[in-house]
Amino acid sequence: QMQLVESGGGLVQAGGSLRLSCAASGRTFSSYVMGWFRQAPGKDREFVARIAWSGSSAGYADSVKGRFTISRDNAKNTVYLQMNSLKAEDTAVYYCAATLRLGTSRISDFNSWGQGTQVTVSS
């Protein structure tokens, strides 16, 4: 398992942007598929985005497609989530996670998790 630490959350107005970062420890970061999930108050945790080992392939939840972009820098052991055109419904705790399974968005397939970072979008 890897240690994951998210940062970059905060309070932003609707229509604004934020960039989340997730720093990973471990020498095998480039072997992992990395994902972002979120959990709003009173709701289940849900998939947001994932990116493959090389960064050449990414997948998104329909709710964020066209607004959010996931990327990674394997030299820095870091994955990012650029969030644009933020909406009030994007308010949640955002979690970074890692898996060795390609192409999955299932929470149960991700075995390393960060502690989360709060994103609050005011309307």
GROMACS .gro file of C-alpha atoms in nm:
model
  123
    1GLN     CA    1   0.000   0.000   0.000
    2MET     CA    2   0.100   0.359  -0.049
    3GLN     CA    3   0.066   0.662   0.173
    4LEU     CA    4  -0.143   0.930   0.005
    5VAL     CA    5  -0.179   1.292   0.115
    6GLU     CA    6  -0.425   1.528  -0.053
    7SER     CA    7  -0.403   1.906  -0.057
    8GLY     CA    8  -0.553   2.204  -0.237
    9GLY     CA    9  -0.907   2.201  -0.108
   10GLY     CA   10  -1.084   2.512   0.010
   11LEU     CA   11  -1.376   2.747  -0.033
   12VAL     CA   12  -1.455   2.878  -0.381
   13GLN     CA   13  -1.747   3.053  -0.546
   14ALA     CA   14  -1.960   2.878  -0.802
   15GLY     CA   15  -1.797   2.902  -1.142
   16GLY     CA   16  -1.451   2.911  -0.993
   17SER     CA   17  -1.162   2.666  -1.009
   18LEU     CA   18  -0.947   2.462  -0.774
   19ARG     CA   19  -0.660   2.221  -0.827
   20LEU     CA   20  -0.623   1.930  -0.591
   21SER     CA   21  -0.296   1.747  -0.547
   22CYS     CA   22  -0.222   1.405  -0.406
   23ALA     CA   23   0.133   1.319  -0.307
   24ALA     CA   24   0.218   0.951  -0.286
   25SER     CA   25   0.498   0.776  -0.105
   26GLY     CA   26   0.660   0.466  -0.242
   27ARG     CA   27   0.880   0.372  -0.532
   28THR     CA   28   0.606   0.207  -0.735
   29PHE     CA   29   0.375   0.504  -0.792
   30SER     CA   30   0.401   0.468  -1.168
   31SER     CA   31   0.263   0.114  -1.145
   32TYR     CA   32  -0.067   0.229  -0.996
   33VAL     CA   33  -0.387   0.354  -1.147
   34MET     CA   34  -0.481   0.664  -0.948
   35GLY     CA   35  -0.831   0.784  -0.878
   36TRP     CA   36  -1.025   1.065  -0.720
   37PHE     CA   37  -1.346   1.006  -0.527
   38ARG     CA   38  -1.571   1.238  -0.329
   39GLN     CA   39  -1.822   1.215  -0.050
   40ALA     CA   40  -2.082   1.481   0.020
   41PRO     CA   41  -2.255   1.506   0.359
   42GLY     CA   42  -2.516   1.234   0.397
   43LYS     CA   43  -2.423   1.067   0.069
   44ASP     CA   44  -2.217   0.767  -0.036
   45ARG     CA   45  -1.863   0.805  -0.161
   46GLU     CA   46  -1.861   0.827  -0.541
   47PHE     CA   47  -1.612   0.797  -0.824
   48VAL     CA   48  -1.490   1.119  -0.985
   49ALA     CA   49  -1.197   1.035  -1.212
   50ARG     CA   50  -0.914   0.788  -1.271
   51ILE     CA   51  -0.592   0.789  -1.468
   52ALA     CA   52  -0.381   0.502  -1.595
   53TRP     CA   53  -0.014   0.439  -1.519
   54SER     CA   54   0.128   0.642  -1.804
   55GLY     CA   55  -0.134   0.914  -1.793
   56SER     CA   56  -0.245   0.836  -2.146
   57SER     CA   57  -0.589   0.710  -2.046
   58ALA     CA   58  -0.841   0.871  -1.813
   59GLY     CA   59  -1.202   0.819  -1.716
   60TYR     CA   60  -1.456   1.050  -1.559
   61ALA     CA   61  -1.794   1.045  -1.392
   62ASP     CA   62  -2.062   1.195  -1.614
   63SER     CA   63  -2.125   1.466  -1.355
   64VAL     CA   64  -1.774   1.610  -1.395
   65LYS     CA   65  -1.694   1.530  -1.758
   66GLY     CA   66  -1.581   1.841  -1.943
   67ARG     CA   67  -1.520   2.034  -1.620
   68PHE     CA   68  -1.260   1.827  -1.431
   69THR     CA   69  -0.924   1.701  -1.558
   70ILE     CA   70  -0.709   1.439  -1.391
   71SER     CA   71  -0.336   1.426  -1.456
   72ARG     CA   72  -0.024   1.280  -1.301
   73ASP     CA   73   0.348   1.345  -1.274
   74ASN     CA   74   0.523   1.015  -1.208
   75ALA     CA   75   0.856   1.190  -1.148
   76LYS     CA   76   0.695   1.375  -0.857
   77ASN     CA   77   0.474   1.086  -0.738
   78THR     CA   78   0.178   1.320  -0.762
   79VAL     CA   79  -0.168   1.310  -0.915
   80TYR     CA   80  -0.379   1.620  -0.973
   81LEU     CA   81  -0.743   1.705  -1.020
   82GLN     CA   82  -0.810   2.034  -1.198
   83MET     CA   83  -1.167   2.140  -1.125
   84ASN     CA   84  -1.323   2.416  -1.335
   85SER     CA   85  -1.673   2.562  -1.353
   86LEU     CA   86  -1.740   2.441  -1.003
   87LYS     CA   87  -2.097   2.400  -0.886
   88ALA     CA   88  -2.252   2.388  -0.540
   89GLU     CA   89  -2.316   2.018  -0.590
   90ASP     CA   90  -1.941   1.960  -0.618
   91THR     CA   91  -1.911   2.036  -0.246
   92ALA     CA   92  -1.763   1.728  -0.079
   93VAL     CA   93  -1.457   1.576   0.079
   94TYR     CA   94  -1.232   1.464  -0.204
   95TYR     CA   95  -1.020   1.153  -0.166
   96CYS     CA   96  -0.724   1.026  -0.362
   97ALA     CA   97  -0.691   0.650  -0.403
   98ALA     CA   98  -0.473   0.391  -0.573
   99THR     CA   99  -0.530   0.054  -0.736
  100LEU     CA  100  -0.339  -0.193  -0.950
  101ARG     CA  101  -0.657  -0.277  -1.143
  102LEU     CA  102  -0.687  -0.103  -1.477
  103GLY     CA  103  -1.010   0.059  -1.587
  104THR     CA  104  -1.206   0.031  -1.264
  105SER     CA  105  -1.414   0.291  -1.083
  106ARG     CA  106  -1.526   0.064  -0.799
  107ILE     CA  107  -1.438   0.184  -0.453
  108SER     CA  108  -1.367  -0.171  -0.339
  109ASP     CA  109  -1.091  -0.207  -0.601
  110PHE     CA  110  -0.889   0.081  -0.455
  111ASN     CA  111  -0.675  -0.031  -0.160
  112SER     CA  112  -0.484   0.283  -0.066
  113TRP     CA  113  -0.664   0.600   0.040
  114GLY     CA  114  -0.574   0.947   0.154
  115GLN     CA  115  -0.737   1.131   0.441
  116GLY     CA  116  -0.936   1.362   0.215
  117THR     CA  117  -0.950   1.735   0.150
  118GLN     CA  118  -1.263   1.949   0.182
  119VAL     CA  119  -1.395   2.138  -0.119
  120THR     CA  120  -1.678   2.382  -0.056
  121VAL     CA  121  -1.847   2.566  -0.342
  122SER     CA  122  -2.065   2.858  -0.246
  123SER     CA  123  -2.357   2.950  -0.469
   0.00000   0.00000   0.00000
